[in-house]
Amino acid sequence: MRIAIVSDFHLGYERFREDAYLQARDAFGKAYSMSDMMIMPGDIFDYRHPKPDVIAEAITLFSELSKKDFSAHMVSFEGKGSAYTEKPIIVIPGTHERRSDTAVDPVDLLGLAGIVVNVNRACAIIEKGSERVAVFGIGGVAEERFKETIAELAFRPVEGAFNIFMFHQSLYELLPFNKEFLHIEELPEGFDLYVDGHIHNKVESKCHGKPFLIPGSTVLTQLKEGEQEDKGFFIFDTEKMTYSFHPINSRKFVMLKIDVSGQDPSKAEEEINSRIKSTISSNGSAKPVIRIELKGRMKEGFKASDLNISKMPASYPEAIVEIARTNVDDASSAREIADLRQGLLENVPIKDYGMALFLDRLKASNYSMKISPSKLFEILSSDSKKDTAISKAVEELFS
Ligand SMILES: [Mn+2]
């Protein structure tokens, strides 16, 4: 079967409300034409209490989709709630729709309307000919509750089916800043494909030796570096065990990092203007978003507030420009240190950084040995003598 994986539409997202709708619609149309079934790992809405006109947008999108002729259909549903359609449009709520366990969230509404199958804490089996796909879902929960939720539900893969584990959480390997995040290896074993939402840029990785995919959002929200890539969705082919990424029409985002070190304000402004102009001319499409992050220490005697940039965005109606000067250093290095203290670094133990780096390197070298990467890291950091730690690790790996 060909499975489309589309995520994080954020319908109702105020800043790019129309984009959220149009880009989700483009994704639905393209993904439908290339697939037998569709799965969507959360954050359909941007709010847990969307306004009626946003609910109307969602109903319009999903009604149009559910009227289409899918080549696969749902044959069984087990778990929390009920399914009111056989169309293989399988969803879970994300963190943005999360309400208390007993309350009805907006994704429940779409399920009740019979235009999606909500597999939050449930499993749906989809069939096409003799082939079966089982989708197990856990909607977004507080990070510290994810582990216990997995244990509580104790999902068991269906024999003879292609099994998918779909959820909506952070994972430590992707965001190594919080001890509460689950490690990728702690996800339940035995599934053929792991699908996560929540992260707004595309991620392709492995979990227990099987593909682990995050399609990213269909709309710009965070304006982080990773969002400069194309928005889109995955198509996973269960027969070939291959997948591909397909871009949608979406607003372009460009981040420019400009170092103003040693410059006076007029020189710096000149450079900012010229970078904006060249970015606009190379992005002919609908109003790109250009975010400029300034950094560095300006010429002696000048400070960040001397930069005359507040009116600059308004002079580029063909783009959406925002400029951040928080990283421009005034004069003393005391400021730099204060920024560091306030910054993200504060709460990240050095060991966690080490672990993140280590996992990256292992991933890059296609590490596939029997000891889990985190265990290997523990062994390597268990002895202050480098040689002793390495021989312990070698012994574990090759014994
Ligand atoms: Mn999201």
Coordinates of C-alpha atoms and ligand atoms in Angstrom, one line a residue:
M1 CA 0.0 0.0 0.0
R2 CA 1.0 3.6 -0.5
I3 CA 0.6 5.6 2.6
A4 CA 0.6 9.4 2.6
I5 CA 2.0 11.0 5.8
V6 CA 1.0 14.6 6.3
S7 CA 1.2 16.6 9.5
D8 CA 0.8 19.8 11.5
F9 CA -1.6 21.9 9.4
H10 CA -2.2 24.3 12.3
L11 CA -5.6 25.5 10.9
G12 CA -6.4 28.8 12.4
Y13 CA -2.8 29.8 13.0
E14 CA -3.3 33.6 13.1
R15 CA -0.2 34.9 11.5
F16 CA -0.6 32.8 8.3
R17 CA -4.2 31.8 8.6
E18 CA -4.8 31.6 4.8
D19 CA -1.5 29.8 4.2
A20 CA -2.5 27.2 6.8
Y21 CA -5.7 26.5 4.9
L22 CA -4.4 26.6 1.3
Q23 CA -1.3 24.7 2.0
A24 CA -3.1 21.9 3.8
R25 CA -5.5 21.8 0.9
D26 CA -2.7 21.5 -1.6
A27 CA -1.1 18.7 0.5
F28 CA -4.4 16.8 0.7
G29 CA -4.9 17.0 -3.1
K30 CA -1.4 16.0 -4.0
A31 CA -1.1 13.3 -1.3
Y32 CA -4.5 11.8 -2.2
S33 CA -3.6 11.4 -5.8
M34 CA -0.4 9.5 -4.9
S35 CA -1.7 7.2 -2.1
D36 CA -4.1 4.5 -1.0
M37 CA -4.5 5.8 2.5
M38 CA -3.5 8.9 4.6
I39 CA -2.2 9.2 8.1
M40 CA -1.9 12.5 10.0
P41 CA 0.1 12.7 13.3
G42 CA -1.6 15.7 15.0
D43 CA -1.9 19.5 15.2
I44 CA -4.7 19.7 12.6
F45 CA -5.8 22.8 14.5
D46 CA -3.7 25.5 16.1
Y47 CA -6.0 25.7 19.1
R48 CA -7.8 23.4 21.5
H49 CA -10.8 25.7 21.2
P50 CA -10.9 26.7 17.6
K51 CA -13.5 29.3 16.5
P52 CA -16.4 28.1 14.4
D53 CA -14.9 29.5 11.2
V54 CA -11.7 27.5 11.7
I55 CA -13.8 24.4 12.5
A56 CA -15.6 25.1 9.2
E57 CA -12.3 25.2 7.3
A58 CA -11.4 21.8 8.8
I59 CA -14.8 20.4 7.9
T60 CA -14.5 21.7 4.4
L61 CA -11.0 20.2 3.9
F62 CA -11.8 16.8 5.4
S63 CA -15.3 16.5 3.8
E64 CA -13.8 17.1 0.4
L65 CA -11.2 14.5 1.1
S66 CA -13.5 11.9 2.6
K67 CA -15.8 12.1 -0.5
K68 CA -13.0 10.8 -2.7
D69 CA -12.6 7.2 -3.8
F70 CA -9.9 5.7 -1.8
S71 CA -8.5 2.3 -2.9
A72 CA -8.2 1.1 0.7
H73 CA -10.8 1.1 3.5
M74 CA -10.9 0.6 7.2
V75 CA -12.1 -2.8 8.3
S76 CA -11.7 -2.8 12.1
F77 CA -11.3 -0.3 14.9
E78 CA -10.4 -1.0 18.5
G79 CA -9.7 1.2 21.4
K80 CA -10.9 4.5 22.8
G81 CA -13.9 6.0 21.0
S82 CA -15.5 4.8 17.8
A83 CA -15.0 5.2 14.1
Y84 CA -17.8 6.6 12.0
T85 CA -16.3 6.2 8.5
E86 CA -14.4 3.5 6.7
K87 CA -12.4 6.1 4.7
P88 CA -8.7 5.6 5.4
I89 CA -8.1 9.1 6.7
I90 CA -6.4 8.3 10.0
V91 CA -5.6 11.1 12.5
I92 CA -4.6 11.8 16.1
P93 CA -4.8 15.1 18.0
G94 CA -1.5 16.8 18.7
T95 CA -0.4 19.0 21.6
H96 CA -2.2 22.0 20.2
E97 CA -5.6 20.3 20.5
R98 CA -4.9 18.6 23.8
R99 CA -7.5 18.8 26.5
S100 CA -8.1 16.8 29.6
D101 CA -8.6 13.0 29.1
T102 CA -12.4 13.1 29.4
A103 CA -13.0 16.3 27.4
V104 CA -13.9 16.4 23.7
D105 CA -11.1 18.0 21.6
P106 CA -11.6 19.4 18.1
V107 CA -10.2 16.3 16.4
D108 CA -12.8 14.2 18.3
L109 CA -15.4 16.5 16.6
L110 CA -14.0 15.6 13.1
G111 CA -14.2 11.9 14.1
L112 CA -17.8 12.2 15.3
A113 CA -18.7 14.0 12.0
G114 CA -17.5 10.8 10.2
I115 CA -14.9 12.6 8.1
V116 CA -11.8 11.1 9.8
V117 CA -10.8 8.1 11.9
N118 CA -9.4 9.3 15.2
V119 CA -6.9 6.6 16.5
N120 CA -6.0 8.4 19.7
R121 CA -5.4 5.5 22.1
A122 CA -6.8 3.1 19.4
C123 CA -5.9 1.0 16.5
A124 CA -7.5 0.9 13.0
I125 CA -6.9 -1.8 10.4
I126 CA -7.0 -0.7 6.8
E127 CA -7.3 -3.2 4.0
K128 CA -6.6 -3.1 0.3
G129 CA -7.0 -6.5 -1.5
S130 CA -5.1 -8.9 0.6
E131 CA -2.9 -6.4 2.2
R132 CA -3.5 -5.0 5.7
V133 CA -2.1 -2.0 7.5
A134 CA -2.6 -1.5 11.3
V135 CA -2.2 2.1 12.6
F136 CA -1.8 2.5 16.4
G137 CA -2.1 6.0 17.7
I138 CA -1.3 8.0 20.8
G139 CA -2.4 11.7 20.6
G140 CA -0.1 14.3 22.2
V141 CA 0.3 14.0 25.9
A142 CA 2.5 15.9 28.4
E143 CA 6.1 14.7 27.8
E144 CA 6.4 13.3 31.3
R145 CA 3.3 11.1 30.8
F146 CA 4.3 9.6 27.4
K147 CA 6.3 6.7 28.8
E148 CA 3.5 5.6 31.2
T149 CA 0.9 6.0 28.4
I150 CA 2.9 3.7 26.1
A151 CA 3.0 1.2 29.0
E152 CA -0.6 1.6 29.9
L153 CA -1.8 1.0 26.3
A154 CA 0.6 -1.8 25.7
F155 CA 0.0 -1.9 21.9
R156 CA 0.6 -5.3 20.3
P157 CA 1.4 -5.3 16.6
V158 CA -1.1 -7.2 14.5
E159 CA 0.2 -10.4 12.9
G160 CA 0.2 -10.4 9.2
A161 CA -0.2 -6.7 8.9
F162 CA 2.1 -3.8 8.3
N163 CA 2.2 -2.1 11.7
I164 CA 2.5 1.7 12.2
F165 CA 3.1 3.4 15.5
M166 CA 1.9 7.1 15.2
F167 CA 2.3 9.7 18.0
H168 CA 3.0 13.4 18.6
Q169 CA 5.8 14.1 21.0
S170 CA 9.3 15.5 21.3
L171 CA 12.1 13.0 21.4
Y172 CA 15.4 13.5 23.2
E173 CA 17.5 12.7 20.1
L174 CA 15.8 15.5 18.2
L175 CA 15.7 18.1 21.0
P176 CA 18.4 17.2 23.5
F177 CA 17.4 19.9 26.0
N178 CA 15.0 18.2 28.3
K179 CA 15.5 15.1 30.4
E180 CA 11.7 14.4 30.3
F181 CA 11.8 13.6 26.5
L182 CA 11.7 10.0 25.6
H183 CA 14.7 8.4 23.8
I184 CA 13.9 7.1 20.4
E185 CA 15.0 3.6 21.6
E186 CA 12.3 3.7 24.3
L187 CA 9.5 3.6 21.7
P188 CA 7.7 0.3 21.6
E189 CA 9.3 -2.4 19.5
G190 CA 7.8 -4.6 16.8
F191 CA 6.4 -1.9 14.5
D192 CA 7.3 -1.6 10.8
L193 CA 7.1 2.2 10.7
Y194 CA 7.2 5.0 13.3
V195 CA 5.5 8.3 12.5
D196 CA 5.7 11.4 14.7
G197 CA 4.3 14.9 14.4
H198 CA 5.1 17.9 16.5
I199 CA 8.5 18.8 15.0
H200 CA 7.9 21.3 12.2
N201 CA 10.8 20.4 9.9
K202 CA 11.2 17.1 8.1
V203 CA 13.0 14.3 9.9
E204 CA 14.1 10.9 8.5
S205 CA 15.6 8.5 10.9
K206 CA 15.5 4.9 12.3
C207 CA 13.9 3.4 15.4
H208 CA 14.6 -0.3 16.3
G209 CA 16.1 -0.6 12.8
K210 CA 12.8 0.5 11.1
P211 CA 12.0 3.8 9.4
F212 CA 11.1 6.8 11.6
L213 CA 9.5 9.7 9.8
I214 CA 8.3 13.2 10.6
P215 CA 6.9 15.1 7.6
G216 CA 7.1 18.5 9.3
S217 CA 4.3 21.1 9.2
T218 CA 2.5 22.2 6.1
V219 CA 2.7 25.9 7.2
L220 CA 5.4 28.2 8.5
T221 CA 5.1 28.8 12.2
Q222 CA 8.3 28.9 14.2
L223 CA 10.6 30.7 11.7
K224 CA 13.5 28.6 12.7
E225 CA 16.4 27.6 10.4
G226 CA 15.0 24.2 9.7
E227 CA 11.8 25.7 8.2
Q228 CA 13.7 27.1 5.2
E229 CA 13.4 23.7 3.4
D230 CA 10.4 22.8 1.3
K231 CA 7.1 22.0 3.1
G232 CA 5.5 18.7 2.1
F233 CA 4.6 15.1 2.9
F234 CA 5.9 11.6 2.6
I235 CA 4.6 8.7 0.6
F236 CA 5.6 5.4 2.1
D237 CA 5.4 2.2 -0.1
T238 CA 4.9 -0.8 2.1
E239 CA 5.7 -3.3 -0.7
K240 CA 9.0 -1.8 -1.6
M241 CA 9.7 -0.5 1.9
T242 CA 10.7 2.8 0.4
Y243 CA 9.5 6.3 0.9
S244 CA 9.8 9.7 -0.8
F245 CA 9.2 13.3 0.1
H246 CA 6.9 15.5 -2.0
P247 CA 6.9 19.3 -1.7
I248 CA 3.7 21.4 -1.7
N249 CA 3.2 25.0 -2.8
S250 CA 4.2 27.0 0.3
R251 CA 5.4 30.4 1.3
K252 CA 9.1 30.6 1.2
F253 CA 11.1 31.3 4.3
V254 CA 14.7 32.7 4.3
M255 CA 16.8 33.3 7.3
L256 CA 19.7 35.7 6.9
K257 CA 22.4 35.9 9.6
I258 CA 24.3 39.1 9.3
D259 CA 27.4 39.9 11.2
V260 CA 27.7 43.7 11.9
S261 CA 31.0 43.5 13.7
G262 CA 33.1 46.6 13.3
Q263 CA 30.5 48.4 11.3
D264 CA 28.9 51.8 11.9
P265 CA 25.1 52.0 11.7
S266 CA 24.9 53.3 8.1
K267 CA 27.3 50.6 6.8
A268 CA 25.3 47.9 8.6
E269 CA 21.9 49.3 7.3
E270 CA 23.3 49.3 3.8
E271 CA 24.3 45.7 4.0
I272 CA 20.9 44.7 5.5
N273 CA 19.1 46.5 2.7
S274 CA 21.2 44.9 0.0
R275 CA 20.7 41.4 1.5
I276 CA 16.9 41.9 1.6
K277 CA 16.8 43.1 -2.0
S278 CA 18.8 40.2 -3.4
T279 CA 16.7 37.7 -1.4
I280 CA 13.5 39.2 -2.8
S281 CA 14.7 39.1 -6.4
S282 CA 15.7 35.4 -6.1
N283 CA 12.3 34.5 -4.6
G284 CA 9.8 35.5 -7.2
S285 CA 6.9 33.7 -5.5
A286 CA 4.3 35.1 -3.2
K287 CA 5.7 37.3 -0.5
P288 CA 8.5 35.4 1.1
V289 CA 9.2 35.7 4.8
I290 CA 12.7 37.0 5.4
R291 CA 14.0 36.9 9.0
I292 CA 17.2 38.7 9.7
E293 CA 19.3 37.9 12.7
L294 CA 22.0 40.4 13.4
K295 CA 25.0 39.6 15.5
G296 CA 28.5 40.9 16.4
R297 CA 30.0 43.9 18.1
M298 CA 29.5 47.2 16.2
K299 CA 32.2 49.8 15.7
E300 CA 33.5 51.4 18.9
G301 CA 31.1 54.0 20.1
F302 CA 27.9 52.5 18.5
K303 CA 25.3 50.2 19.9
A304 CA 22.4 48.1 18.6
S305 CA 19.8 50.8 19.3
D306 CA 21.7 53.1 16.9
L307 CA 20.6 51.0 14.0
N308 CA 17.7 52.6 12.2
I309 CA 15.9 49.4 11.2
S310 CA 12.4 49.6 12.7
K311 CA 10.9 51.1 9.6
M312 CA 12.8 48.9 7.2
P313 CA 10.2 46.1 6.9
A314 CA 7.5 48.5 5.8
S315 CA 9.7 49.6 2.9
Y316 CA 9.5 46.1 1.4
P317 CA 5.8 45.4 0.6
E318 CA 6.8 42.5 -1.6
A319 CA 8.1 40.5 1.4
I320 CA 7.4 40.0 5.1
V321 CA 10.6 41.1 6.8
E322 CA 11.5 40.9 10.4
I323 CA 14.8 41.9 11.9
A324 CA 16.2 40.8 15.3
R325 CA 19.1 42.7 16.8
T326 CA 19.1 41.0 20.2
N327 CA 22.5 39.4 19.4
V328 CA 24.3 42.6 18.6
D329 CA 26.8 43.3 21.3
D330 CA 26.9 46.9 22.7
A331 CA 30.5 47.1 24.0
S332 CA 31.5 45.0 26.9
S333 CA 31.9 41.2 27.0
A334 CA 29.9 41.3 30.2
R335 CA 26.8 41.5 28.1
E336 CA 27.8 38.5 26.1
I337 CA 28.2 36.5 29.3
A338 CA 24.8 37.6 30.6
D339 CA 23.2 36.5 27.4
L340 CA 24.8 33.2 27.6
R341 CA 23.5 32.8 31.2
Q342 CA 20.0 33.6 30.1
G343 CA 20.2 31.5 27.0
L344 CA 19.4 27.9 26.4
L345 CA 22.7 26.7 27.6
E346 CA 21.8 27.3 31.2
N347 CA 19.7 24.2 31.7
V348 CA 21.6 21.8 29.5
P349 CA 24.0 19.6 31.3
I350 CA 27.3 19.2 29.4
K351 CA 26.7 15.4 29.3
D352 CA 23.5 15.9 27.4
Y353 CA 25.4 17.9 24.8
G354 CA 28.0 15.1 24.6
M355 CA 25.3 12.5 24.1
A356 CA 23.6 14.5 21.4
L357 CA 26.9 14.9 19.5
F358 CA 27.7 11.2 20.0
L359 CA 24.3 10.1 18.6
D360 CA 24.8 12.4 15.6
R361 CA 28.2 10.9 14.8
L362 CA 26.9 7.3 15.3
K363 CA 23.9 8.1 13.0
A364 CA 26.3 9.5 10.4
S365 CA 28.4 6.4 10.4
N366 CA 25.3 4.1 10.2
Y367 CA 26.0 2.5 13.5
S368 CA 24.0 -0.8 13.8
M369 CA 25.6 -2.8 16.6
K370 CA 23.8 -4.7 19.3
I371 CA 24.4 -2.2 22.1
S372 CA 22.1 0.8 22.0
P373 CA 23.8 4.2 21.4
S374 CA 22.8 5.5 24.8
K375 CA 24.3 2.4 26.6
L376 CA 27.5 2.8 24.6
F377 CA 27.7 6.4 25.6
E378 CA 27.3 5.4 29.3
I379 CA 30.1 2.9 29.0
L380 CA 32.4 5.4 27.3
S381 CA 31.8 8.0 29.9
S382 CA 32.0 5.5 32.8
D383 CA 35.8 5.9 33.4
S384 CA 37.9 9.0 33.6
K385 CA 40.7 7.2 31.8
K386 CA 40.2 7.3 28.1
D387 CA 42.0 4.0 27.4
T388 CA 40.1 2.1 30.1
A389 CA 36.7 3.4 28.8
I390 CA 37.5 2.5 25.2
S391 CA 38.6 -1.0 26.1
K392 CA 35.4 -1.5 28.2
A393 CA 33.4 -0.5 25.2
V394 CA 35.3 -2.7 22.8
E395 CA 34.8 -5.6 25.2
E396 CA 31.1 -5.0 25.3
L397 CA 30.8 -4.6 21.6
F398 CA 32.8 -7.6 20.5
S399 CA 32.4 -10.1 23.3
Ligands
MN1 MN 2.7 21.5 15.6

